[in-house]
Tab-separated table of C-alpha atoms in Angstrom:
chain	number	residue	atom	x	y	z
A	1	MET	CA	204.559	-34.462	106.923
A	2	LEU	CA	205.493	-31.429	106.096
A	3	ARG	CA	208.506	-32.968	104.225
A	4	LYS	CA	205.990	-34.513	102.488
A	5	ILE	CA	204.401	-31.527	101.222
A	6	ILE	CA	207.031	-29.892	100.137
A	7	VAL	CA	208.037	-32.415	98.085
A	8	THR	CA	204.829	-32.804	96.203
A	9	VAL	CA	204.766	-29.183	95.541
A	10	LEU	CA	208.129	-29.082	94.017
A	11	THR	CA	207.289	-31.742	91.923
A	12	ALA	CA	204.323	-30.059	90.662
A	13	VAL	CA	206.520	-26.888	89.974
A	14	LEU	CA	208.748	-28.876	87.733
A	15	CYS	CA	206.103	-30.355	85.835
A	16	LEU	CA	204.860	-27.196	84.301
A	17	GLY	CA	207.714	-25.337	83.975
A	18	SER	CA	209.152	-28.313	81.564
A	19	ALA	CA	205.530	-28.338	79.982
A	20	GLY	CA	205.615	-24.586	79.364
A	21	TYR	CA	209.256	-24.626	78.223
A	22	PHE	CA	208.243	-27.716	75.516
A	23	ALA	CA	205.149	-25.577	74.233
A	24	TRP	CA	207.294	-22.417	73.894
A	25	TRP	CA	209.782	-24.660	71.742
A	26	LEU	CA	207.434	-25.940	69.517
A	27	LYS	CA	205.945	-22.798	68.585
A	28	LYS	CA	209.512	-21.076	68.209
A	29	ASN	CA	210.574	-24.120	65.830
A	30	LYS	CA	207.307	-24.632	63.934
A	31	PRO	CA	207.620	-24.015	60.324
A	32	ALA	CA	206.316	-21.360	58.429
A	33	PRO	CA	202.962	-22.034	56.358
A	34	GLN	CA	203.096	-22.245	52.637
A	35	GLU	CA	200.774	-19.822	50.461
A	36	GLY	CA	198.833	-22.170	47.621
A	37	ALA	CA	195.887	-21.544	45.450
A	38	ALA	CA	192.751	-22.621	47.040
A	39	THR	CA	190.987	-25.423	45.032
A	40	ALA	CA	187.090	-25.548	44.885
A	41	GLN	CA	185.385	-28.844	45.838
A	42	ALA	CA	182.133	-29.736	43.757
A	43	PRO	CA	179.112	-30.221	46.273
A	44	LEU	CA	178.100	-33.786	46.838
A	45	VAL	CA	174.417	-34.553	44.710
A	46	GLU	CA	172.284	-37.458	44.145
A	47	ILE	CA	170.422	-37.737	40.925
A	48	VAL	CA	166.752	-38.752	41.247
A	49	LYS	CA	164.831	-39.809	38.438
A	50	LEU	CA	161.160	-38.356	38.427
A	51	ALA	CA	158.158	-39.798	36.465
A	52	ALA	CA	154.672	-38.750	36.569
A	53	GLU	CA	152.078	-41.038	38.468
A	54	ASP	CA	148.098	-40.816	38.817
A	55	VAL	CA	147.256	-40.364	42.975
A	56	ARG	CA	143.754	-41.759	43.033
A	57	GLN	CA	141.790	-40.667	46.237
A	58	ILE	CA	138.927	-42.781	46.825
A	59	LEU	CA	135.833	-41.095	48.858
A	60	HIS	CA	133.218	-42.949	50.220
A	61	GLY	CA	129.362	-42.169	50.867
A	62	PHE	CA	125.947	-43.346	50.402
A	63	GLY	CA	122.674	-42.311	48.672
A	64	THR	CA	119.558	-43.241	47.188
A	65	ALA	CA	119.254	-43.841	43.009
A	66	ARG	CA	116.519	-42.292	41.544
A	67	SER	CA	115.140	-41.373	38.257
A	68	ASP	CA	117.204	-38.445	36.589
A	69	ARG	CA	113.255	-37.703	34.738
A	70	GLU	CA	110.013	-38.104	36.474
A	71	ALA	CA	106.878	-36.623	36.177
A	72	THR	CA	103.257	-37.233	37.596
A	73	ILE	CA	100.685	-36.377	34.523
A	74	ALA	CA	97.580	-34.546	35.910
A	75	ALA	CA	94.406	-33.456	34.415
A	76	GLU	CA	94.156	-29.849	33.637
A	77	VAL	CA	90.214	-29.707	32.928
A	78	SER	CA	87.398	-31.235	34.485
A	79	ALA	CA	85.753	-33.919	32.705
A	80	GLY	CA	85.158	-38.000	32.630
A	81	VAL	CA	87.471	-40.673	31.559
A	82	VAL	CA	86.347	-41.947	28.343
A	83	GLU	CA	89.294	-44.037	26.932
A	84	CYS	CA	92.922	-45.495	28.467
A	85	ALA	CA	95.302	-46.458	25.775
A	86	ASP	CA	96.342	-50.550	25.958
A	87	SER	CA	99.771	-49.491	26.934
A	88	LEU	CA	98.832	-47.468	29.910
A	89	GLN	CA	99.622	-50.061	32.011
A	90	GLU	CA	102.458	-49.888	34.859
A	91	GLY	CA	105.588	-51.146	33.525
A	92	ALA	CA	105.017	-50.240	29.784
A	93	LYS	CA	107.198	-48.285	27.654
A	94	VAL	CA	105.652	-45.142	26.076
A	95	GLU	CA	107.311	-42.846	23.183
A	96	PRO	CA	106.807	-39.098	23.387
A	97	GLY	CA	103.528	-37.857	21.792
A	98	ASP	CA	101.508	-41.427	22.326
A	99	VAL	CA	98.116	-40.916	23.376
A	100	LEU	CA	97.297	-42.133	26.640
A	101	VAL	CA	94.030	-41.181	27.920
A	102	ARG	CA	91.099	-39.075	26.749
A	103	LEU	CA	88.695	-37.229	28.720
A	104	ASP	CA	85.125	-36.412	27.425
A	105	GLU	CA	85.461	-33.218	24.835
A	106	ARG	CA	81.688	-32.961	24.575
A	107	ILE	CA	81.088	-30.007	26.355
A	108	TYR	CA	84.471	-28.034	25.549
A	109	ARG	CA	83.261	-28.509	22.091
A	110	GLN	CA	80.039	-26.974	22.543
A	111	GLU	CA	81.554	-23.977	24.222
A	112	PHE	CA	83.574	-23.598	21.252
A	113	LEU	CA	80.833	-23.544	18.991
A	114	GLU	CA	79.223	-20.916	20.948
A	115	ALA	CA	81.751	-18.772	21.249
A	116	GLN	CA	82.563	-18.965	17.195
A	117	ALA	CA	78.396	-18.079	17.005
A	118	LEU	CA	79.000	-15.172	19.399
A	119	ALA	CA	82.479	-13.941	17.347
A	120	GLN	CA	79.929	-14.340	13.805
A	121	SER	CA	76.967	-12.415	15.581
A	122	VAL	CA	79.386	-9.497	16.918
A	123	ALA	CA	80.990	-9.048	13.246
A	124	ALA	CA	77.697	-8.480	11.574
A	125	GLU	CA	76.957	-6.129	13.959
A	126	LEU	CA	80.428	-4.255	13.280
A	127	ALA	CA	79.343	-4.419	9.740
A	128	GLN	CA	75.933	-2.665	10.582
A	129	VAL	CA	77.472	-0.263	12.113
A	130	SER	CA	80.250	0.104	9.616
A	131	VAL	CA	77.293	0.889	6.935
A	132	GLU	CA	75.210	2.964	9.514
A	133	ARG	CA	78.075	5.227	9.770
A	134	SER	CA	78.462	5.326	6.119
A	135	ASN	CA	74.677	6.314	5.665
A	136	LEU	CA	74.607	9.030	8.566
A	137	GLY	CA	77.611	11.093	7.018
A	138	THR	CA	75.845	10.986	3.715
A	139	LEU	CA	72.752	12.230	5.536
A	140	LEU	CA	74.700	14.887	7.409
A	141	GLU	CA	76.342	16.104	4.252
A	142	ILE	CA	72.736	17.019	3.066
A	143	ALA	CA	71.898	18.228	6.254
A	144	GLU	CA	74.537	20.405	6.038
A	145	SER	CA	73.729	21.917	3.013
A	146	ASP	CA	70.289	22.482	3.756
A	147	LEU	CA	71.344	24.268	6.996
A	148	THR	CA	73.747	26.336	4.779
A	149	LEU	CA	70.772	27.292	2.082
A	150	ASN	CA	68.303	28.060	5.364
A	151	ARG	CA	70.455	30.340	7.010
A	152	GLU	CA	71.418	32.327	3.890
A	153	GLU	CA	67.371	32.296	2.821
A	154	LEU	CA	66.950	33.606	6.768
A	155	ALA	CA	69.415	36.146	6.563
A	156	ARG	CA	68.081	37.431	3.069
A	157	VAL	CA	64.387	37.591	4.202
A	158	GLU	CA	65.749	38.873	7.797
A	159	ARG	CA	67.012	42.177	5.933
A	160	LEU	CA	64.357	42.404	3.603
A	161	PHE	CA	61.869	42.100	6.562
A	162	ASN	CA	63.990	45.105	8.315
A	163	GLN	CA	63.618	47.185	5.540
A	164	GLY	CA	59.869	46.679	5.435
A	165	ASN	CA	60.047	45.045	1.968
A	166	ALA	CA	58.902	41.648	3.312
A	167	PRO	CA	56.042	40.417	5.198
A	168	LYS	CA	56.416	38.814	9.059
A	169	THR	CA	54.774	35.761	7.568
A	170	GLU	CA	57.650	34.832	4.986
A	171	TYR	CA	60.108	35.554	7.958
A	172	ASP	CA	58.854	33.542	10.347
A	173	ASP	CA	58.442	30.599	7.784
A	174	ALA	CA	62.368	31.144	6.700
A	175	ARG	CA	63.299	31.496	10.608
A	176	LEU	CA	61.421	27.964	11.241
A	177	ALA	CA	62.840	26.224	8.334
A	178	TYR	CA	66.445	27.148	9.637
A	179	GLN	CA	65.847	25.850	13.133
A	180	ARG	CA	64.233	22.517	11.275
A	181	SER	CA	67.247	22.074	8.961
A	182	LEU	CA	69.715	22.980	12.368
A	183	SER	CA	67.955	20.400	14.324
A	184	ALA	CA	68.313	17.805	11.716
A	185	LYS	CA	72.201	18.104	11.680
A	186	GLN	CA	72.421	18.026	15.287
A	187	GLN	CA	70.310	14.776	15.327
A	188	LEU	CA	72.951	13.491	13.103
A	189	ASP	CA	75.518	14.714	15.002
A	190	ASN	CA	74.434	12.984	17.693
A	191	GLN	CA	74.127	9.815	16.370
A	192	ILE	CA	77.389	9.435	14.617
A	193	ALA	CA	78.765	10.505	17.889
A	194	LEU	CA	76.866	7.285	19.521
A	195	LEU	CA	78.357	4.908	16.970
A	196	GLU	CA	82.150	4.880	18.283
A	197	PRO	CA	81.106	3.815	21.538
A	198	ARG	CA	78.801	1.054	20.335
A	199	ARG	CA	81.728	0.111	17.967
A	200	GLN	CA	84.317	-0.138	20.734
A	201	ARG	CA	81.882	-2.273	22.754
A	202	LEU	CA	81.599	-4.374	19.899
A	203	VAL	CA	85.287	-4.652	19.160
A	204	ALA	CA	85.404	-5.847	22.860
A	205	GLN	CA	82.568	-8.327	22.655
A	206	ALA	CA	84.547	-9.721	19.843
A	207	ALA	CA	87.671	-10.133	21.584
A	208	ALA	CA	85.837	-11.683	24.412
A	209	ALA	CA	84.228	-14.298	22.083
A	210	GLU	CA	87.442	-14.859	20.522
A	211	ALA	CA	89.292	-15.509	24.038
A	212	ARG	CA	86.483	-17.784	24.929
A	213	ALA	CA	87.139	-19.626	21.482
A	214	GLU	CA	90.813	-20.327	22.131
A	215	ARG	CA	90.037	-21.287	25.609
A	216	ALA	CA	87.630	-24.081	24.468
A	217	GLN	CA	89.948	-25.204	21.808
A	218	LEU	CA	92.530	-25.662	24.346
A	219	ASN	CA	90.406	-27.084	26.563
A	220	ILE	CA	89.705	-29.589	23.750
A	221	GLU	CA	93.014	-30.074	23.120
A	222	ARG	CA	93.595	-31.029	26.891
A	223	CYS	CA	91.289	-33.411	26.650
A	224	GLN	CA	93.970	-35.843	24.927
A	225	ILE	CA	96.464	-36.460	27.325
A	226	THR	CA	99.899	-37.522	25.789
A	227	ALA	CA	103.309	-38.562	26.934
A	228	PRO	CA	105.743	-35.767	27.158
A	229	PHE	CA	109.034	-37.707	27.106
A	230	ALA	CA	109.837	-41.568	26.426
A	231	GLY	CA	110.100	-43.196	29.419
A	232	VAL	CA	108.017	-46.506	31.560
A	233	ILE	CA	104.084	-46.032	33.541
A	234	ARG	CA	105.516	-46.264	37.241
A	235	GLU	CA	101.984	-45.802	38.594
A	236	LEU	CA	98.616	-45.567	36.994
A	237	MET	CA	95.498	-43.890	39.217
A	238	VAL	CA	92.720	-43.614	36.835
A	239	GLU	CA	90.545	-45.985	34.686
A	240	VAL	CA	87.707	-45.417	32.019
A	241	GLY	CA	84.163	-44.046	33.450
A	242	ASP	CA	86.310	-42.180	36.496
A	243	ARG	CA	85.618	-38.199	36.628
A	244	VAL	CA	88.875	-36.139	37.277
A	245	GLY	CA	88.736	-32.407	37.945
A	246	ILE	CA	91.962	-29.850	37.420
A	247	GLY	CA	94.975	-31.131	39.142
A	248	SER	CA	94.059	-34.798	39.615
A	249	PRO	CA	96.661	-37.003	39.206
A	250	LEU	CA	96.485	-39.922	35.846
A	251	PHE	CA	99.438	-41.757	36.007
A	252	THR	CA	103.364	-41.459	36.794
A	253	LEU	CA	106.166	-41.649	34.380
A	254	VAL	CA	109.921	-41.995	34.567
A	255	ASN	CA	112.477	-41.823	32.094
A	256	LEU	CA	115.114	-44.322	33.191
A	257	GLU	CA	117.635	-43.828	30.914
A	258	MET	CA	119.779	-41.731	33.334
A	259	ILE	CA	119.694	-42.193	36.730
A	260	GLU	CA	120.765	-39.541	39.538
A	261	VAL	CA	122.337	-40.563	42.441
A	262	PRO	CA	122.768	-37.745	45.617
A	263	LEU	CA	125.523	-38.829	47.567
A	264	GLU	CA	126.268	-37.311	51.276
A	265	LEU	CA	129.761	-36.934	52.004
A	266	PRO	CA	131.958	-35.196	54.889
A	267	VAL	CA	132.572	-31.666	54.643
A	268	ALA	CA	136.369	-32.293	54.858
A	269	ASP	CA	136.142	-34.337	51.376
A	270	ARG	CA	134.832	-31.045	50.015
A	271	PRO	CA	138.638	-29.532	48.647
A	272	ARG	CA	139.197	-33.325	46.897
A	273	THR	CA	135.502	-33.019	45.362
A	274	ARG	CA	135.414	-31.792	41.647
A	275	GLU	CA	132.888	-32.098	38.732
A	276	ALA	CA	133.062	-34.629	35.943
A	277	ALA	CA	134.935	-37.120	38.238
A	278	PRO	CA	134.745	-40.780	37.947
A	279	VAL	CA	132.265	-42.863	40.550
A	280	VAL	CA	131.915	-46.530	40.843
A	281	LEU	CA	128.436	-47.203	42.184
A	282	ALA	CA	127.543	-50.600	44.389
A	283	VAL	CA	124.604	-52.168	46.164
A	284	GLU	CA	124.819	-54.010	49.338
A	285	SER	CA	122.571	-56.796	48.274
A	286	MET	CA	124.362	-57.101	45.096
A	287	PRO	CA	127.949	-57.354	46.053
A	288	ASN	CA	129.728	-58.231	42.338
A	289	VAL	CA	127.580	-55.806	40.023
A	290	THR	CA	129.105	-52.192	39.859
A	291	TRP	CA	127.791	-49.288	38.114
A	292	THR	CA	129.965	-46.252	36.288
A	293	GLY	CA	129.128	-42.695	36.428
A	294	GLN	CA	130.561	-39.080	37.060
A	295	VAL	CA	130.096	-36.174	39.108
A	296	ALA	CA	127.149	-33.800	37.591
A	297	ARG	CA	127.446	-31.410	40.148
A	298	ILE	CA	128.321	-30.457	44.051
A	299	GLY	CA	125.619	-29.150	46.051
A	300	PRO	CA	126.686	-25.005	47.536
A	301	VAL	CA	125.175	-25.737	50.899
A	302	ALA	CA	126.840	-28.021	53.536
A	303	ASP	CA	124.172	-29.748	56.372
A	304	LEU	CA	125.221	-28.403	59.648
A	305	ARG	CA	123.834	-31.354	61.672
A	306	SER	CA	125.384	-34.051	59.752
A	307	ARG	CA	128.548	-31.644	58.767
A	308	THR	CA	128.104	-33.575	54.861
A	309	PHE	CA	127.662	-31.932	51.633
A	310	THR	CA	125.740	-33.624	48.694
A	311	VAL	CA	127.340	-34.604	45.420
A	312	TYR	CA	125.114	-35.409	42.265
A	313	VAL	CA	126.278	-38.113	40.579
A	314	GLU	CA	124.696	-39.145	37.183
A	315	VAL	CA	124.603	-42.741	35.839
A	316	ASP	CA	124.110	-43.633	32.268
A	317	ASN	CA	121.775	-46.414	32.744
A	318	ARG	CA	122.452	-47.438	29.304
A	319	ALA	CA	126.044	-48.624	29.468
A	320	PRO	CA	126.777	-52.262	30.403
A	321	VAL	CA	126.704	-53.429	34.010
A	322	SER	CA	130.035	-54.207	35.473
A	323	TYR	CA	130.257	-57.805	37.150
A	324	THR	CA	133.484	-59.103	39.646
A	325	HIS	CA	134.313	-62.074	40.902
């Protein structure tokens, strides 16, 4: 057994020695490397031809179509309905300026005439004040002249009276004449002073009468109700003989040339939404019919509960409808 072990060890040592000698011999007899210029190799690339393509992102939303322009016309005065145009019927088309309803304007016309009469009366009183002011001015000049003369006469007689050259009766008469002329001037001054407040009061009355006339004229015009824009009568609320008050609805007018559809879209689609983007609209009950429109504006606020925002789409209802098969 020992002998076998010794033989195995000697064999291993002999193999290792032979391998080491062979490695030394290879290293010693290895040829020296030859120097040469390095050559650059071009990298391998792949050429791809690019072409621009339109990428369409389709967003889906739901909404309810409504008229872009709709108005409920109401009465602006209290009066009775005396006439309704033949075109004032549900579904009838009207043009802007068409007279559709006439209200009883007689009471407002009477108010207008009364206001005009009051304005004329006030104008006459103002003219009278102007004449009185002119006449009182002339009288005041005479009174001032008399006052000046009487003052000078009183001073002369008083000087003579003090010198003993004039009787007391003459002095008293001169003083009385001066006092009378002074009183007359003061009365004229008072009358002239009262003319200005009177004139201002009449001016205010004239302005009030003019305002009443303008208001009555405006109410007369309001008794004639016209169509504010071209459209279709959607609903009629009055007929001849009805009594309406201020704010009473008369009819509803819609313009169907442009349709607006508020669409609710998820908030996640907000970055991909832009104004003027094309939109295709369809109705579930009409699967083969579509309308085209575009985004007119985008709502700035999102609904926190539904996590949606509103996109307003405008559709030109005058454009032809698309049919698919």
